[in-house]
């Protein structure tokens, strides 16, 4: 066969592979991460989530997806254009490989279908969804809609069908309509001191307004309008005061004369948001935090109440844990005593008794945050799913059904623990984890857990990752890192009861990934998502008494980014290495078969991404998780995989069972997935079946 015919045959084989590639299926995991909550009259709610848009007609008791064809995109902001809830505007983000594609969209049928009215024009700020991105209109002319980004303001005069950029370049926070005159808006504009912007011409021009008494902004500031007195704005600073609440961090501003009234609450706490009850004049509710003495560590989440406009305060039922980063609180406009607190994992918490009790409502939502998935390597149908703010789940049938696990190891909001559950390779029913100052052990695959007595110094610095070493059930390693700079590993040879420490090299401050391999007793410290411009790739540890040793790239070049794959599951000494130079120089792929002692250049690659995994069945197949791509030729050529929409994948896990490749991953950022995906098993001889053996 001549070279031209061979090339044509290879191209045809690639096309056939793409068409016949194994399918991915989505596993619904109960839970909901609420990006935005819209509360309308008579129990009608819309919840923008990381997993699409949901609607409830019974005040949150039950939820259904609004889209006729689910897009699973991220609905960052949702805005009702009328009281019926049928006309909606939204700011959405869709993951496309390594990139995120933002857009403004419009629905005229309650979210069933959507029209993109402003695609990504290259001017959306990367921080829009995090710090900005708010819609507002004025009752005098609801077709004029303002959308505030982080540093820009867009304007529509036709009900959101088209958009124009304004010349108002400010940091934008919340924007509010003032009903005393048509086209009157006031916006909070974050700056060193509390600052507002005012417009009287439907957002065409803005004037800076400062309170008559300067109020220094300390940390993130929330600003909320009083529904009964629209000229009044309540503010609260995320102010950490280690010596008690000696300086007020909250109060209100009167936009008629820009005077300031500061609150004084003797609770020794920090108000994070102040919200006025629309049904009871003078009643304010302030979700708050308390700190450990002399520390910025949050130890409590009180909720404070005032019945006299903030002159005096008393305690409401506290929160058991933090529910979201902004301490959001919404009152029901038509049901006195009812309020909602959106969460980043457990749907919406509702209270029907003025905040005395709260219940998590997420029935019908299938997009909670998934920090970790622990899979039984001998039976990938059996796995644990950790959910933020909710108990863990276990399935033994590949996600067709779930059993709630009584012990929850991830019920706090924020987790700096990328790998909290260790599963023994020798006995997959044995798991060890850590939570709240203690180790826990399960001997039945994760269904039940019991505390494990240990001399690990939890009071000094808790572990952030833990794993079994090699292929027995006694040797474990734990990695620690903290903002204070403590970097240690701890090693156990008796199943986690006793530990000895070994320092982490100073050159590895960003190496948070802990890696082990069943075929050796080494411990690897690597970058979470590839290496930055550096002369180090990863570190190798050969035991608790031997210092870690570095592995360097084949070429020392500070203008190049390097990304080392995980070790080959079939060969602990083998890895692939992506070389990504700055500029227009093509990327290249390297290989080591002696654990980084030497590197062999394989050639150019179209591969990108920062997380490569070598297939457990076939070492020539490589998965690029964060671009949802696959290579069949040792990383030389990548393409999108099967029916999987190009998106970021996290918690990527690959197993070889009975000669078949099985894959499980979550969508979204690594460790913060909003959905669980499973790839149908694929025979390990794919390359030979498709006549594509390189």
XYZ file of C-alpha atoms in Angstrom:
694
model
C 0.000 0.000 0.000
C 1.477 3.349 -1.000
C 1.711 6.262 1.462
C -1.227 8.166 -0.067
C -3.560 5.158 0.184
C -2.361 4.498 3.723
C -3.092 8.075 4.695
C -6.606 7.858 3.238
C -7.191 4.603 5.130
C -6.021 6.174 8.368
C -8.334 9.168 7.918
C -11.267 6.864 7.183
C -10.479 4.831 10.273
C -10.401 7.961 12.416
C -13.776 9.020 11.027
C -15.230 5.587 11.755
C -13.880 5.718 15.291
C -15.466 9.111 15.859
C -18.831 7.864 14.652
C -18.677 4.581 16.580
C -17.123 5.888 19.779
C -18.614 4.715 23.029
C -21.421 6.782 24.488
C -21.491 8.867 27.646
C -24.517 8.850 29.916
C -25.505 11.376 32.529
C -26.269 10.089 36.023
C -28.757 12.288 37.913
C -27.415 13.107 41.379
C -29.956 14.779 43.709
C -28.969 18.271 44.796
C -28.862 21.799 43.469
C -26.234 24.535 43.372
C -28.188 27.779 43.155
C -26.557 30.552 41.173
C -29.602 32.833 41.235
C -33.075 32.663 42.764
C -36.149 34.503 41.468
C -39.056 34.707 43.922
C -42.393 35.730 42.397
C -45.914 35.767 43.805
C -48.002 32.718 44.733
C -45.097 30.320 45.227
C -43.587 30.675 41.740
C -39.802 30.336 41.869
C -37.044 30.107 39.284
C -33.626 28.770 40.241
C -30.649 29.340 37.981
C -28.158 26.575 38.736
C -24.852 25.188 37.525
C -26.946 22.494 35.839
C -29.638 24.499 34.039
C -32.795 26.420 34.972
C -35.441 24.987 37.290
C -38.981 26.116 38.114
C -41.170 25.507 41.146
C -44.880 26.270 41.375
C -45.215 25.266 45.028
C -42.660 27.462 46.823
C -39.802 25.042 46.284
C -41.363 21.752 47.369
C -40.884 20.362 43.856
C -38.682 21.481 40.972
C -38.702 20.750 37.243
C -36.353 21.728 34.452
C -37.752 24.494 32.306
C -35.924 23.688 29.071
C -37.650 21.343 26.650
C -34.205 20.169 25.531
C -31.864 20.418 28.534
C -28.679 22.321 27.769
C -27.139 21.820 31.236
C -25.541 25.225 30.879
C -24.877 27.456 33.842
C -27.630 29.992 34.487
C -25.690 32.655 36.375
C -28.433 35.281 36.479
C -32.163 35.078 35.750
C -34.494 38.074 35.530
C -38.308 38.112 35.110
C -39.430 40.743 32.616
C -42.971 40.670 33.963
C -44.856 39.337 36.962
C -46.111 36.245 35.134
C -42.675 34.684 34.892
C -43.184 33.829 31.233
C -40.753 36.433 29.856
C -37.256 35.844 31.213
C -33.791 37.197 30.542
C -30.699 35.263 31.578
C -26.941 35.460 31.684
C -25.599 31.981 30.917
C -22.236 30.281 30.626
C -21.558 27.158 28.600
C -18.324 25.216 29.020
C -16.522 24.526 25.766
C -13.334 22.626 26.397
C -10.954 24.859 28.310
C -13.089 27.928 27.613
C -16.354 29.291 28.952
C -18.789 30.864 26.507
C -20.999 33.542 28.145
C -24.188 34.895 26.585
C -27.318 36.924 27.241
C -30.492 35.020 26.376
C -34.232 35.652 26.194
C -37.196 33.329 26.754
C -40.826 34.143 26.038
C -42.273 30.841 27.271
C -41.166 30.499 30.877
C -37.738 29.126 30.053
C -38.863 26.280 27.790
C -36.909 27.690 24.845
C -34.201 30.332 24.665
C -32.856 32.730 22.080
C -29.308 34.032 22.367
C -29.603 37.807 22.078
C -25.966 38.605 22.783
C -23.363 35.884 22.166
C -19.853 36.121 23.498
C -18.484 39.235 21.814
C -15.104 39.112 23.508
C -16.050 41.890 25.917
C -17.654 39.922 28.725
C -15.475 40.249 31.779
C -14.141 36.997 33.199
C -15.435 38.168 36.573
C -18.962 39.007 35.364
C -20.625 35.910 36.746
C -18.709 36.063 40.001
C -18.850 39.749 40.914
C -21.319 41.343 38.511
C -23.917 40.260 36.050
C -27.205 41.750 37.229
C -30.363 42.699 35.353
C -32.675 45.559 36.320
C -35.522 47.481 34.707
C -37.811 50.330 35.733
C -41.605 49.967 36.072
C -42.044 53.188 34.085
C -40.652 51.435 30.991
C -39.886 47.728 31.529
C -38.535 47.358 27.987
C -35.440 49.315 29.035
C -33.211 46.752 30.756
C -29.776 47.325 32.243
C -27.234 44.535 32.633
C -24.263 45.353 34.839
C -21.048 43.461 34.322
C -17.986 43.684 36.496
C -16.694 46.874 34.842
C -19.257 47.576 32.104
C -22.933 48.365 31.705
C -25.056 47.102 28.825
C -28.465 48.487 27.900
C -31.465 47.168 25.971
C -34.440 49.291 24.874
C -36.471 46.464 23.328
C -37.037 44.065 26.178
C -33.717 42.249 25.895
C -33.807 41.472 22.163
C -30.753 43.613 21.386
C -28.041 45.134 23.558
C -25.724 48.123 23.395
C -22.640 48.888 25.463
C -22.800 52.160 27.431
C -19.882 54.462 28.217
C -20.304 53.981 31.967
C -17.020 52.364 33.018
C -17.230 51.666 36.749
C -17.007 48.664 39.045
C -20.640 47.570 39.141
C -22.443 45.952 42.024
C -26.174 45.814 42.575
C -28.427 48.183 40.568
C -31.858 49.224 41.860
C -34.852 51.141 40.447
C -36.108 54.179 42.363
C -39.827 54.655 41.859
C -40.072 58.396 42.539
C -39.369 59.269 38.896
C -39.201 57.414 35.548
C -35.719 56.216 34.649
C -34.291 56.713 38.145
C -31.686 54.100 39.155
C -29.126 53.813 41.932
C -26.205 51.393 41.801
C -23.654 50.253 44.318
C -20.164 50.721 42.882
C -17.477 48.935 44.939
C -14.505 51.114 45.848
C -12.252 51.793 48.845
C -15.095 53.742 50.470
C -18.773 52.929 50.108
C -19.873 54.537 46.845
C -23.048 54.734 44.792
C -23.934 55.806 41.244
C -27.163 57.556 40.258
C -28.938 57.851 36.911
C -32.139 59.712 36.039
C -32.213 58.931 32.311
C -32.713 55.158 32.201
C -28.997 54.419 32.612
C -27.562 56.617 29.864
C -25.487 58.725 32.257
C -24.368 58.291 35.859
C -23.200 60.545 38.700
C -21.054 59.382 41.608
C -22.643 59.685 45.058
C -20.807 59.289 48.360
C -22.400 59.033 51.821
C -22.037 62.231 53.848
C -20.093 60.219 56.416
C -17.345 58.210 54.678
C -17.754 54.487 55.213
C -14.625 52.467 54.498
C -15.401 49.308 52.576
C -13.738 46.356 54.295
C -13.909 43.165 52.320
C -16.870 42.198 50.176
C -19.893 44.450 50.662
C -23.548 43.532 50.211
C -26.133 46.223 49.462
C -29.878 45.495 49.646
C -32.804 47.818 48.895
C -35.733 48.122 51.312
C -38.874 47.078 49.417
C -41.112 49.214 51.651
C -38.790 52.248 51.572
C -36.989 52.088 48.193
C -34.808 55.099 48.987
C -33.163 53.149 51.834
C -30.173 50.840 51.205
C -28.772 48.430 53.794
C -25.077 47.584 53.604
C -22.886 45.025 55.351
C -19.129 44.553 55.057
C -17.360 41.218 55.333
C -15.290 42.776 58.083
C -13.111 40.533 60.264
C -12.748 42.088 63.707
C -10.727 39.868 66.016
C -11.593 41.905 69.091
C -15.350 41.831 68.848
C -17.835 44.058 67.106
C -16.298 47.327 68.335
C -16.746 48.946 64.944
C -20.063 48.575 63.159
C -19.823 46.759 59.849
C -23.419 47.396 58.749
C -26.018 50.132 58.516
C -28.153 51.969 55.998
C -27.849 54.866 53.580
C -30.676 57.265 52.731
C -30.357 58.063 49.020
C -32.396 61.256 49.413
C -29.592 63.038 51.298
C -26.884 60.287 51.415
C -26.848 60.270 55.203
C -25.597 57.163 57.024
C -26.986 55.302 60.038
C -24.695 52.660 61.550
C -25.995 49.626 63.409
C -24.713 48.507 66.790
C -25.267 44.828 67.526
C -23.746 43.489 70.790
C -23.616 39.939 69.442
C -19.828 40.010 68.875
C -20.599 38.922 65.330
C -20.243 40.172 61.784
C -23.366 40.916 59.729
C -22.880 39.597 56.205
C -26.169 40.832 54.753
C -29.092 42.906 56.058
C -32.515 42.352 54.489
C -35.782 44.164 55.276
C -38.977 42.148 55.707
C -41.485 43.519 53.142
C -44.424 42.469 55.328
C -43.382 43.979 58.669
C -42.207 47.561 58.968
C -38.964 47.865 60.887
C -38.099 44.156 60.811
C -34.583 43.385 59.566
C -32.832 40.017 59.301
C -29.029 39.750 59.149
C -27.283 36.422 58.419
C -23.952 36.741 60.267
C -20.725 34.993 61.251
C -18.652 34.731 64.420
C -14.906 34.167 64.626
C -12.603 32.265 66.918
C -10.832 34.612 69.369
C -7.845 36.288 67.740
C -8.463 34.486 64.476
C -10.201 34.856 61.137
C -11.540 31.295 61.448
C -15.334 31.265 61.263
C -16.859 29.238 64.099
C -20.551 30.098 63.917
C -23.357 31.353 61.703
C -25.858 33.296 63.820
C -28.859 35.001 62.261
C -29.772 38.318 63.868
C -33.147 40.058 63.902
C -34.214 43.621 64.570
C -37.834 44.710 65.037
C -37.120 48.433 65.267
C -35.203 49.247 62.103
C -31.801 48.235 63.476
C -31.827 50.071 66.806
C -31.740 46.797 68.766
C -30.985 43.208 67.774
C -31.850 39.717 68.978
C -31.056 36.157 67.969
C -32.943 34.053 65.459
C -32.295 30.369 64.908
C -28.655 30.091 63.721
C -27.515 28.279 60.596
C -25.811 24.943 61.188
C -23.330 25.729 58.431
C -22.641 28.298 55.748
C -24.959 27.816 52.789
C -23.399 30.051 50.170
C -20.676 32.641 49.781
C -23.003 35.679 49.778
C -25.408 34.784 52.626
C -28.370 35.434 50.333
C -31.853 35.818 51.799
C -35.093 36.448 49.900
C -38.541 37.109 51.357
C -41.668 35.759 49.688
C -43.639 38.761 48.356
C -47.056 37.175 48.911
C -46.607 34.933 51.970
C -45.741 36.661 55.283
C -43.295 34.726 57.434
C -41.815 32.854 54.455
C -38.224 33.357 53.314
C -35.668 31.542 51.180
C -31.905 31.067 51.445
C -30.244 29.701 48.286
C -27.406 27.236 48.814
C -24.448 25.983 46.810
C -25.371 22.317 46.939
C -28.615 21.599 48.795
C -31.086 23.591 46.724
C -33.095 26.257 48.533
C -33.625 26.447 52.296
C -37.126 27.687 53.088
C -38.571 28.972 56.338
C -42.297 29.352 56.924
C -42.021 30.643 60.491
C -39.990 33.860 60.299
C -36.680 31.991 60.319
C -37.240 29.786 63.365
C -36.765 26.631 61.261
C -35.488 25.952 57.731
C -35.741 22.997 55.370
C -33.593 22.132 52.345
C -35.746 21.808 49.229
C -34.245 20.249 46.094
C -36.708 17.542 45.002
C -36.381 17.248 41.227
C -32.992 18.980 41.052
C -30.154 16.823 39.774
C -27.158 19.129 39.809
C -25.632 19.385 43.263
C -21.942 20.037 43.742
C -19.859 16.842 43.688
C -16.481 17.315 45.407
C -15.415 13.687 45.116
C -16.360 10.287 43.710
C -14.774 7.112 45.108
C -15.059 4.151 42.737
C -14.552 0.469 43.493
C -11.831 -0.360 40.916
C -12.881 -3.994 40.690
C -16.511 -3.068 40.075
C -17.020 0.463 38.703
C -20.780 0.063 39.127
C -20.128 0.495 42.854
C -19.150 4.016 43.891
C -19.621 6.731 46.497
C -20.708 10.253 45.560
C -19.836 13.039 47.990
C -22.202 16.029 47.821
C -21.563 19.486 49.201
C -23.984 20.369 52.029
C -25.724 16.988 51.703
C -25.028 13.405 52.866
C -22.996 11.104 50.654
C -24.665 8.597 48.350
C -23.685 5.049 47.412
C -24.740 3.121 44.341
C -24.004 -0.484 43.410
C -25.796 -0.379 40.054
C -23.948 2.379 38.220
C -26.180 5.193 39.422
C -29.558 3.647 38.603
C -30.362 3.960 42.322
C -28.669 5.512 45.342
C -28.535 4.787 49.054
C -27.962 7.671 51.479
C -24.824 7.179 53.574
C -25.406 8.110 57.205
C -21.990 9.680 57.754
C -21.338 12.785 55.703
C -17.760 13.838 55.073
C -18.457 16.890 52.922
C -21.334 18.739 54.548
C -19.497 22.055 54.873
C -19.665 24.627 52.103
C -15.995 25.066 51.317
C -13.585 22.194 51.083
C -9.891 22.569 50.424
C -9.623 18.790 50.369
C -9.158 17.559 46.821
C -8.935 13.892 47.889
C -10.563 13.122 51.206
C -11.500 9.461 50.678
C -8.791 6.787 50.324
C -9.791 3.338 49.037
C -7.584 0.280 49.456
C -6.582 -1.396 46.204
C -6.112 -4.726 48.001
C -9.535 -4.537 49.633
C -11.840 -2.067 47.850
C -14.373 -2.386 50.678
C -11.885 -0.675 53.027
C -11.978 3.125 52.945
C -10.402 5.736 55.199
C -11.363 9.371 55.269
C -11.048 12.418 57.493
C -13.525 14.995 58.698
C -13.791 17.496 61.548
C -10.590 16.558 63.343
C -10.732 12.779 63.060
C -10.140 9.859 60.721
C -13.051 7.586 59.834
C -12.945 4.032 58.494
C -15.450 2.028 56.494
C -15.129 -1.710 55.960
C -18.267 -2.194 53.871
C -17.568 -0.065 50.820
C -18.651 3.205 52.388
C -22.131 2.368 53.644
C -21.165 2.784 57.307
C -18.274 4.589 58.982
C -16.686 4.570 62.429
C -14.054 6.858 64.006
C -10.477 5.604 63.732
C -8.223 6.258 66.725
C -5.091 8.008 65.519
C -2.132 10.075 66.707
C -2.342 12.352 63.673
C -1.921 16.011 64.799
C -5.274 17.379 63.606
C -4.969 20.351 65.957
C -1.780 21.409 64.186
C -2.793 21.052 60.548
C -5.488 18.802 59.070
C -4.768 16.645 56.024
C -5.965 17.854 52.660
C -5.458 14.653 50.664
C -5.071 11.031 51.657
C -4.335 7.836 49.724
C -3.202 4.256 50.150
C 0.358 3.486 49.046
C 0.948 0.556 46.734
C -1.285 -2.485 46.835
C -1.743 -3.273 50.532
C -4.221 -2.042 53.131
C -1.809 -0.737 55.768
C 0.336 1.951 54.145
C -1.148 5.428 53.762
C 0.114 8.898 52.998
C -1.521 12.240 53.794
C -0.626 15.614 52.305
C -1.128 18.916 54.080
C -0.966 22.483 52.909
C -2.341 25.703 54.321
C -2.338 29.428 53.777
C 0.186 29.674 56.587
C 2.730 27.825 54.482
C 2.802 24.491 56.322
C 3.737 21.787 53.824
C 4.122 18.276 55.179
C 3.373 14.688 54.326
C 2.441 12.147 56.961
C 3.039 8.430 56.507
C 1.351 5.488 58.224
C 2.253 1.801 58.049
C -0.502 0.465 60.315
C -3.700 1.510 58.597
C -3.819 5.067 59.881
C -3.356 4.669 63.630
C 0.192 6.059 63.838
C 1.859 8.658 61.630
C 5.325 10.087 60.993
C 5.960 13.341 59.130
C 8.176 14.174 56.173
C 8.656 17.722 54.921
C 7.582 18.752 51.438
C 10.269 20.528 49.384
C 10.058 24.310 49.441
C 10.053 24.311 45.635
C 6.630 22.631 45.573
C 4.240 25.252 46.974
C 1.591 24.621 44.304
C 1.880 20.841 44.077
C -1.392 19.821 45.686
C -2.034 16.581 43.782
C -1.148 13.409 45.661
C -0.489 10.391 43.423
C 0.284 6.747 44.190
C 0.503 3.623 42.029
C -0.453 -0.011 42.716
C 2.837 -1.346 41.301
C 5.268 0.517 43.548
C 5.539 2.136 46.972
C 6.334 5.609 45.716
C 4.423 8.777 46.469
C 4.236 11.571 43.907
C 3.526 15.257 44.478
C 2.311 16.958 41.322
C 0.505 20.057 40.140
C -3.287 19.942 40.250
C -3.608 21.000 36.637
C -0.279 20.928 34.876
C 2.863 22.865 35.623
C 3.337 26.590 35.234
C 6.488 28.031 33.686
C 8.909 26.124 35.862
C 11.900 23.804 35.827
C 10.107 21.187 37.971
C 7.481 18.653 36.914
C 6.779 16.618 40.053
C 8.456 15.122 43.112
C 9.005 11.457 43.984
C 8.953 10.170 47.549
C 10.409 6.732 48.281
C 9.433 6.528 51.937
C 8.964 8.450 55.153
C 12.715 8.602 55.832
C 13.932 9.669 52.390
C 13.599 13.250 51.131
C 11.489 13.880 48.068
C 13.492 14.145 44.858
C 12.561 16.370 41.902
C 11.819 15.416 38.316
C 12.749 18.032 35.719
C 11.544 18.528 32.124
C 13.706 17.444 29.180
C 14.390 21.073 28.213
C 14.961 23.957 30.611
C 12.941 26.807 29.128
C 11.116 29.371 31.257
C 8.914 30.341 28.305
C 7.334 26.874 28.197
C 4.474 25.345 30.132
C 4.805 21.659 30.970
C 2.110 19.143 31.894
C 2.999 15.642 33.069
C 0.305 13.007 32.803
C -0.567 10.713 35.638
C 1.520 7.512 35.686
C 0.508 4.800 33.238
C -1.800 2.470 35.236
C -0.046 -0.518 33.636
C 3.512 0.799 34.033
C 4.450 2.953 37.032
C 7.637 4.155 35.310
C 5.842 5.567 32.257
C 4.328 9.042 31.790
C 3.612 11.371 28.926
C 4.585 15.033 28.991
C 2.939 17.910 27.114
C 5.272 20.736 26.116
C 3.357 23.963 25.416
C 5.663 26.847 24.409
C 4.428 30.402 24.461
C 3.775 31.970 21.073
C 3.212 30.112 17.824
C 5.604 27.180 18.335
C 3.597 23.913 18.082
C 3.030 21.811 21.175
C 4.985 18.582 21.499
C 4.583 15.359 23.458
C 7.355 13.478 25.295
C 7.486 10.075 26.988
C 9.426 8.628 29.906
C 9.687 4.930 30.743
C 12.039 5.372 33.719
C 9.971 7.706 35.936
C 11.428 10.938 34.597
C 15.104 10.047 34.513
C 15.064 10.487 30.738
C 12.552 11.708 28.164
C 11.959 10.657 24.543
C 10.360 13.083 22.077
C 7.341 11.519 20.343
C 6.543 14.495 18.121
C 4.087 17.370 17.678
C 0.574 17.239 19.119
C -2.672 19.124 18.745
C -3.316 18.362 22.392
C -3.891 21.085 24.930
C -5.389 20.878 28.367
C -3.672 20.441 31.669
C -4.797 16.997 32.825
C -3.878 13.922 30.788
C -4.694 10.366 31.858
C -3.235 7.284 30.190
C -5.863 4.612 29.596
C -5.865 1.706 32.043
C -6.474 -0.904 29.326
C -4.513 0.495 26.384
C -1.471 2.664 27.091
C -1.653 4.321 23.683
C -5.050 5.834 24.452
C -4.846 9.160 26.306
C -7.685 11.175 27.828
C -7.555 14.962 28.113
C -10.149 15.513 30.813
C -10.346 19.282 30.913
C -10.981 19.497 27.167
C -13.096 16.312 26.964
C -10.872 14.913 24.201
C -9.254 11.558 23.490
C -6.132 10.414 21.633
C -5.491 6.938 20.218
C -1.824 7.524 19.365
C 0.051 8.361 22.586
C -1.172 11.930 22.723
C -0.248 12.955 19.188
C -3.789 13.525 17.883
C -6.820 14.484 20.000
C -10.481 14.890 19.087
C -13.750 15.271 20.960
C -15.043 12.021 22.363
C -18.263 10.495 21.067
C -21.517 12.141 22.082
C -19.869 14.164 24.853
C -20.336 17.892 24.380
C -16.927 19.518 24.626
C -16.709 20.628 28.249
C -14.443 20.484 31.251
C -14.307 17.225 33.175
C -13.158 16.866 36.760
C -12.583 13.900 39.058
C -11.671 11.896 35.961
C -11.227 8.184 36.743
C -10.393 5.377 34.337
C -10.431 1.626 35.032
C -9.737 -1.568 33.150
C -12.172 -4.332 34.135
C -12.300 -7.621 32.240
C -10.375 -6.040 29.376
C -12.775 -3.131 29.001
C -12.091 0.544 29.602
C -14.539 2.247 31.951
C -14.553 5.982 32.654
C -16.286 8.165 35.236
C -16.041 11.943 35.610
C -17.918 15.006 36.778
C -18.583 18.098 34.697
C -17.273 21.503 35.627
C -14.147 22.573 37.440
C -12.069 19.780 38.998
C -13.558 18.923 42.365
C -16.642 21.086 41.856
C -18.656 19.077 39.403
C -22.342 19.692 38.843
C -23.169 16.386 37.144
C -21.871 12.834 36.996
C -20.943 11.281 33.637
C -20.162 7.634 32.890
C -18.740 6.362 29.612
C -20.040 3.027 28.416
C -17.425 0.226 28.674
C -15.138 -0.094 25.685
C -12.980 -3.078 24.714
C -9.274 -2.559 25.327
C -8.222 -3.621 21.823
C -9.827 -0.567 20.205
C -6.761 0.330 18.172
C -6.508 -3.098 16.576
C -10.240 -3.345 15.876
C -10.164 -0.026 14.099
C -6.939 -0.753 12.191
C -5.411 2.321 13.800
C -2.355 0.866 15.475
C 0.382 3.555 15.453
